[in-house]
PDB file of C-alpha atoms in Angstrom:
ATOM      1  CA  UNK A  46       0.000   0.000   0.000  1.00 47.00           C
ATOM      2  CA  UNK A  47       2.635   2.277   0.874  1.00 45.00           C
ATOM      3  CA  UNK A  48       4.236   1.338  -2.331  1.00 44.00           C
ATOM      4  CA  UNK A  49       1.259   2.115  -4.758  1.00 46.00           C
ATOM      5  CA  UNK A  50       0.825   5.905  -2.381  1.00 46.00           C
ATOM      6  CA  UNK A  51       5.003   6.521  -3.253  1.00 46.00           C
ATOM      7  CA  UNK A  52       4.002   5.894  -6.977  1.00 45.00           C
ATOM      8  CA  UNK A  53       1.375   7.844  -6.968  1.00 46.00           C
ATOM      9  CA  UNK A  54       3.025  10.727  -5.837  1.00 46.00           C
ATOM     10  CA  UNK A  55       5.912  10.288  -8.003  1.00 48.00           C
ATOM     11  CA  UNK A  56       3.458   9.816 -11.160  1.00 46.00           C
ATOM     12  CA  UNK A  57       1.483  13.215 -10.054  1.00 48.00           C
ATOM     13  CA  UNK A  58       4.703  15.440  -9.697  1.00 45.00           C
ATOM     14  CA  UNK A  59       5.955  14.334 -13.357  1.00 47.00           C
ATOM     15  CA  UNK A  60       2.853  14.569 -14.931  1.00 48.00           C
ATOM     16  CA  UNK A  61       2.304  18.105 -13.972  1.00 50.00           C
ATOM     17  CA  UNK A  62      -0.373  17.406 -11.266  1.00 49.00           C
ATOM     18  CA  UNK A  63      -0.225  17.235  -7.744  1.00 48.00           C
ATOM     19  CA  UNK A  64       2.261  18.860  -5.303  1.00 50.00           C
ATOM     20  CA  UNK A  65       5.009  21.190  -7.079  1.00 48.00           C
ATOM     21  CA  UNK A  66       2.876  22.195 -10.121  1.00 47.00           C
ATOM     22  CA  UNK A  67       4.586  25.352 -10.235  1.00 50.00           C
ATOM     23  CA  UNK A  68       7.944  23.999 -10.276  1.00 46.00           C
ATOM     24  CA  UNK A  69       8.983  23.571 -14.159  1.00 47.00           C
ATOM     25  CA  UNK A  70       9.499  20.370 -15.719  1.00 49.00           C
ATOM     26  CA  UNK A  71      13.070  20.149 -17.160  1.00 45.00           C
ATOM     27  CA  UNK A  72      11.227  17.347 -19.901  1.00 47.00           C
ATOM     28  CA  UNK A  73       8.755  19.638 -21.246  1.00 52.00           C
ATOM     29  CA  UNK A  74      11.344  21.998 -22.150  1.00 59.00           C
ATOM     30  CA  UNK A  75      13.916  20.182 -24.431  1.00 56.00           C
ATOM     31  CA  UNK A  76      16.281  23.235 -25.114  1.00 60.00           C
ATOM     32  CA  UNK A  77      16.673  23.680 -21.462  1.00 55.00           C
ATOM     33  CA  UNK A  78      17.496  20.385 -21.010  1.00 53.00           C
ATOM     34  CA  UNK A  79      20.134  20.158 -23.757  1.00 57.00           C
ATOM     35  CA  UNK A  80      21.019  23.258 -22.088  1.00 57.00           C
ATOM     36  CA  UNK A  81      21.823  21.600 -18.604  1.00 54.00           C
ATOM     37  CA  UNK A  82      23.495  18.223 -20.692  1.00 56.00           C
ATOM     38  CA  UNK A  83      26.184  20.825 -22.151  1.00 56.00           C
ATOM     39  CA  UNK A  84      26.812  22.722 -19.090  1.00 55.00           C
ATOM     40  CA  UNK A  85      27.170  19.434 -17.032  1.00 57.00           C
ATOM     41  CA  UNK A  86      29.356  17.436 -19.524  1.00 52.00           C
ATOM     42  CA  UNK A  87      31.837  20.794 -19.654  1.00 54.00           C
ATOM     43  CA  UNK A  88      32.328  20.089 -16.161  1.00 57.00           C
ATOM     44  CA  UNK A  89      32.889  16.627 -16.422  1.00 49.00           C
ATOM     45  CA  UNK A  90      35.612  17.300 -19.193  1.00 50.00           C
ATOM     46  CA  UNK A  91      36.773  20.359 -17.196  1.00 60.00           C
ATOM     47  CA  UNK A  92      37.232  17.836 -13.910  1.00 52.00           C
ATOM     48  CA  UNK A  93      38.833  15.414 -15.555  1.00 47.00           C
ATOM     49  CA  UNK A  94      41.447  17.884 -17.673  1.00 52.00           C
ATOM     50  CA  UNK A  95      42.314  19.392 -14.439  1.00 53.00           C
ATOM     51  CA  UNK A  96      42.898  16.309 -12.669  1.00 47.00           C
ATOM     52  CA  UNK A  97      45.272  14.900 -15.407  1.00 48.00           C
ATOM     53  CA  UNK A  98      47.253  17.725 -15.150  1.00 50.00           C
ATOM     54  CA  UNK A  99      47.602  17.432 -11.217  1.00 52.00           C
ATOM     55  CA  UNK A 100      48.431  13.960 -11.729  1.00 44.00           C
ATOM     56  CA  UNK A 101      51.406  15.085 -14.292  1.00 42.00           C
ATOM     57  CA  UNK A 102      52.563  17.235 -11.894  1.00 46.00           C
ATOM     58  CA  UNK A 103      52.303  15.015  -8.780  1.00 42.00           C
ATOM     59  CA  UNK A 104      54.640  12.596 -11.159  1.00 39.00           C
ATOM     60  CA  UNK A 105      58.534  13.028 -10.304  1.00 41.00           C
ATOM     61  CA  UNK A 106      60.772  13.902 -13.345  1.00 43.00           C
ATOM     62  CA  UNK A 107      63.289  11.625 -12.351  1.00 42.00           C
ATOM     63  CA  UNK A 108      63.295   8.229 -13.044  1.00 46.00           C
ATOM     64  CA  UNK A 109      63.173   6.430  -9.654  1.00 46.00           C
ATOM     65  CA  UNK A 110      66.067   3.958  -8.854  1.00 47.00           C
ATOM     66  CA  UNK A 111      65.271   0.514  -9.601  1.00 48.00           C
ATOM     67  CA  UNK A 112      66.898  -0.843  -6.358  1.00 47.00           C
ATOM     68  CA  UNK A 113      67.262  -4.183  -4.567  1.00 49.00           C
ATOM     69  CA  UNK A 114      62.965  -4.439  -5.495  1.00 59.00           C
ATOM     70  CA  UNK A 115      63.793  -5.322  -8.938  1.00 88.00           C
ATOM     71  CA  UNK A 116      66.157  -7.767  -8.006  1.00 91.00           C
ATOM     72  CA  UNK A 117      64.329  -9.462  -5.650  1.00 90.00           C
ATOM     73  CA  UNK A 118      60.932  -9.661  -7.448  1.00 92.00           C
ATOM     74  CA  UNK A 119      63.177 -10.885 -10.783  1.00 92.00           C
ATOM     75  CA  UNK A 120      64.800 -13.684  -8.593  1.00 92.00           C
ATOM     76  CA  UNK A 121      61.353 -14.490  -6.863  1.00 93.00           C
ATOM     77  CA  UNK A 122      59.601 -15.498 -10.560  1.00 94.00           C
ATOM     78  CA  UNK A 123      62.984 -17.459 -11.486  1.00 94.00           C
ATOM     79  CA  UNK A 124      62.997 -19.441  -8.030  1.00 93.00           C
ATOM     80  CA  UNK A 125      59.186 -20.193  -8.823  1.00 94.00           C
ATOM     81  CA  UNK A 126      60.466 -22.099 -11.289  1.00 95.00           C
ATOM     82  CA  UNK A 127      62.704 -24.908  -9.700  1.00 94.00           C
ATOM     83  CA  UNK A 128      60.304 -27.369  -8.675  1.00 91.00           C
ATOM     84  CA  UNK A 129      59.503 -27.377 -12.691  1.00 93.00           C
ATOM     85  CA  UNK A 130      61.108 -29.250 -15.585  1.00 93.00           C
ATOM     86  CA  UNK A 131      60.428 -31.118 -18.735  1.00 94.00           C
ATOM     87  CA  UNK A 132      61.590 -33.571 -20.880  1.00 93.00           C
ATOM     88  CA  UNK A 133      63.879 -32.906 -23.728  1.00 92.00           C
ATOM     89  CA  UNK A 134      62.117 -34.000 -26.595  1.00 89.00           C
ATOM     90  CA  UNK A 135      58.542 -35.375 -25.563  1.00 89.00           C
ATOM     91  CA  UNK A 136      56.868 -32.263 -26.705  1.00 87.00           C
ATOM     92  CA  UNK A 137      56.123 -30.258 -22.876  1.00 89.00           C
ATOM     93  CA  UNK A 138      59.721 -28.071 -22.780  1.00 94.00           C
ATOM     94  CA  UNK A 139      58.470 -25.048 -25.190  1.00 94.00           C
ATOM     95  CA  UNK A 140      56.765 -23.214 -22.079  1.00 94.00           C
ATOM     96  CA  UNK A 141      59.074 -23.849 -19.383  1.00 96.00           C
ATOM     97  CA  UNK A 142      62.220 -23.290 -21.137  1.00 97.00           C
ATOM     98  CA  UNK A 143      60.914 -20.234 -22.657  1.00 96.00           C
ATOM     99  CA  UNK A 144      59.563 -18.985 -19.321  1.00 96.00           C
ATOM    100  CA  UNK A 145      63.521 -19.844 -17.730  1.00 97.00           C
ATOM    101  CA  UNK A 146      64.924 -18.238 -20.209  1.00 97.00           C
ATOM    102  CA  UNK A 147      62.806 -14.925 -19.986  1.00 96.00           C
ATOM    103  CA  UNK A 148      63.017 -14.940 -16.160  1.00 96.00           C
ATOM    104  CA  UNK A 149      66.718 -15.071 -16.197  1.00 96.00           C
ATOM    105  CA  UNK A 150      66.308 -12.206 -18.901  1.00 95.00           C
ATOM    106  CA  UNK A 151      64.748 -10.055 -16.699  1.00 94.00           C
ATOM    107  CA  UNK A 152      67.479 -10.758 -13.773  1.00 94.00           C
ATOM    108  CA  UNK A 153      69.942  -9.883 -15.979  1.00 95.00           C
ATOM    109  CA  UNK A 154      68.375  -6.584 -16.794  1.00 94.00           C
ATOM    110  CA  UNK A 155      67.369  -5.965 -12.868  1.00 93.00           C
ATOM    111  CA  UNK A 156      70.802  -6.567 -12.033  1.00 93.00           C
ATOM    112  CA  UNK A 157      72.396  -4.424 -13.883  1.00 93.00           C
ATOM    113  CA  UNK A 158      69.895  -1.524 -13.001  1.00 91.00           C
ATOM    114  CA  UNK A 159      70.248  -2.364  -9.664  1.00 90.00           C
ATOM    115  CA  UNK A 160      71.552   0.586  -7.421  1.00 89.00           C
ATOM    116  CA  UNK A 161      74.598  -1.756  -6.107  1.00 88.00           C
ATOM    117  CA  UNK A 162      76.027  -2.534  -9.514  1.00 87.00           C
ATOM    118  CA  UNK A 163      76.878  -4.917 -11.904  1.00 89.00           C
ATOM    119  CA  UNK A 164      80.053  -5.399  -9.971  1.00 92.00           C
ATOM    120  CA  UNK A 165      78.022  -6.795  -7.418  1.00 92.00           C
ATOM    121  CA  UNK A 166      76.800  -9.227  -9.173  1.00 94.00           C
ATOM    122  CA  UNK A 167      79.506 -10.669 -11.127  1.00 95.00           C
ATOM    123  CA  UNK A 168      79.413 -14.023 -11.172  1.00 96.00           C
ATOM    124  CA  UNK A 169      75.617 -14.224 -12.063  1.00 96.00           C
ATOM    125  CA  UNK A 170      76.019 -11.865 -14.412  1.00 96.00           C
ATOM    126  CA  UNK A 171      78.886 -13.621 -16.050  1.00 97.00           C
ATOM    127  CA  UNK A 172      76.694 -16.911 -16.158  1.00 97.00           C
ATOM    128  CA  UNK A 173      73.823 -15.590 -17.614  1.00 97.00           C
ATOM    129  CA  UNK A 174      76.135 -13.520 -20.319  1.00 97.00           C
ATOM    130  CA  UNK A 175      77.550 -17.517 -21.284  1.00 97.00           C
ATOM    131  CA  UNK A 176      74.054 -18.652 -21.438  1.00 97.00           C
ATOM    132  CA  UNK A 177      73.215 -15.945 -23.888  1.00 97.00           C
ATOM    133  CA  UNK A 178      76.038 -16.253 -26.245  1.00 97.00           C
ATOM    134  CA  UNK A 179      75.065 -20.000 -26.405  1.00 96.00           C
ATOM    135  CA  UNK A 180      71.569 -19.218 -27.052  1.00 97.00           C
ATOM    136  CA  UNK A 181      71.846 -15.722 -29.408  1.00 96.00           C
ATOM    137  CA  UNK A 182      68.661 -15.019 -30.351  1.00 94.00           C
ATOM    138  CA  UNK A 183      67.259 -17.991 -31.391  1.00 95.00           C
ATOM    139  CA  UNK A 184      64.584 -18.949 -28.745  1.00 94.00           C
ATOM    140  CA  UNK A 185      62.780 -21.995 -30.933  1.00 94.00           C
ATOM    141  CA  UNK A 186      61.890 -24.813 -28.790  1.00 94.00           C
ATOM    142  CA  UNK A 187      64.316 -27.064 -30.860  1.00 94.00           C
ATOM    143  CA  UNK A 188      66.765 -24.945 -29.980  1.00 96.00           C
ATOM    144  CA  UNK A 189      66.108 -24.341 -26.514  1.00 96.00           C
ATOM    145  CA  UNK A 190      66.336 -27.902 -26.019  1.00 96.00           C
ATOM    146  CA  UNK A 191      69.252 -28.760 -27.098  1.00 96.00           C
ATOM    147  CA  UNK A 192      70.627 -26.094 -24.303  1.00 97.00           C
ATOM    148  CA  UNK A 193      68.460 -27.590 -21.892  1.00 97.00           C
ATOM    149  CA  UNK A 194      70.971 -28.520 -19.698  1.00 97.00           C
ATOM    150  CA  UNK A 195      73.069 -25.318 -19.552  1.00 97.00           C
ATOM    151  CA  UNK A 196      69.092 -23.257 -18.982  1.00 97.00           C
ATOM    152  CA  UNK A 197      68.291 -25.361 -15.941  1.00 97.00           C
ATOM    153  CA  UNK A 198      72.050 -25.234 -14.496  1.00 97.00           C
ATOM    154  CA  UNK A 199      72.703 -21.430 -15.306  1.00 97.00           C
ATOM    155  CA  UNK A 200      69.503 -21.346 -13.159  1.00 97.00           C
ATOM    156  CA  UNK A 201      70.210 -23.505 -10.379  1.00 97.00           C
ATOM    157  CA  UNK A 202      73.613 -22.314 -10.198  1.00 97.00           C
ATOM    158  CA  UNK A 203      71.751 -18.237  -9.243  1.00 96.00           C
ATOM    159  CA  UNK A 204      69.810 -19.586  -6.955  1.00 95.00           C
ATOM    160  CA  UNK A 205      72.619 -20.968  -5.336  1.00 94.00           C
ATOM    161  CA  UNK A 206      74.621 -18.013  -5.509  1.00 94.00           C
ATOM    162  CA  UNK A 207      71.398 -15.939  -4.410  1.00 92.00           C
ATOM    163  CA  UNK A 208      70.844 -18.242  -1.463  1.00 90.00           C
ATOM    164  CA  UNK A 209      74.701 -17.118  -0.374  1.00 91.00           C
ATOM    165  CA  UNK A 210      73.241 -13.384  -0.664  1.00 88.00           C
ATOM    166  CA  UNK A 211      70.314 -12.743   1.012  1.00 83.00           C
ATOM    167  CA  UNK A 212      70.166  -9.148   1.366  1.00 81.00           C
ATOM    168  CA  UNK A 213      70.199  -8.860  -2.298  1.00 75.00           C
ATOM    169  CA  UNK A 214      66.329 -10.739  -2.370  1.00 73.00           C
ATOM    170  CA  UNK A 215      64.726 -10.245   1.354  1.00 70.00           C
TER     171      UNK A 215
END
């Protein structure tokens, strides 16, 4: 009952009828309403220009320092990788060697970015650049496989060498 009085009241004050008669209907005058459309989508695009710009100039205009972040988060994907292998051959080594080879890719790169320096990390470094010259640019699964053994070791031998340096992943 309550229900059906709410719509009734609703259905009187858009009609015309009813309380607020002399309160104009935005509907029956389409210019006006046009009118209000423009005037509320300008400040829509107005809000939204200004808060892009705040946001540019919130931004720093330095790049930030990768840091010990990078390193860590690199060496975290490439560790979530040792319980995983395949079998040279049988078809199943296209996604895991690829994924070994692109995670020791991107500890390479966070290495070298990293605010303590590719002297730091020398030996890795120097593993991963032997890896690479084996490999060139050639990242076929054919290919990959018949490397399979230097992938998995050049990985096993950084997380050995990361195990002996914690501060550079913790």
């Amino acid at each position: 009952m309550v229900v059906a009085a709410a719509l009734v009241s609703c259905t009187q004050a858009s009609s015309g009828g009813g309380p607020g008669t002399d309160v104009p209907n935005a509907a029956a005058d389409p210019a006006a309403a046009d009118a209000a459309r423009s005037a509320e989508n300008a400040d829509a695009v107005e809000n939204a220009d200004r808060a892009e710009r705040e946001a540019g100039e919130a931004e720093p205009t330095a790049a930030p320092s990768p840091g010990p972040a990078l390193v860590r988060d690199a060496f975290a994907t490439l560790q979530a990788t040792l319980d995983e292998t395949c079998t040279p051959g049988a078809g199943d080594c296209a996604y895991f060697l690829g994924r070994v080879t692109r995670e020791l890719t991107e500890l390479d790169e966070s290495m070298r970015a990293d605010t303590k320096g590719p002297g730091h990390f020398r030996k890795p470094l120097a593993d991963m650049k032997v890896l690479f010259d084996k490999l060139g640019d050639d990242r076929s699964e054919a290919h990959l496989e018949k490397h399979f053994s230097e992938i998995v070791g050049t990985r096993d031998g950084i997380n050995t060498w990361m195990q002996d340096h914690p501060d550079d992943y913790r």
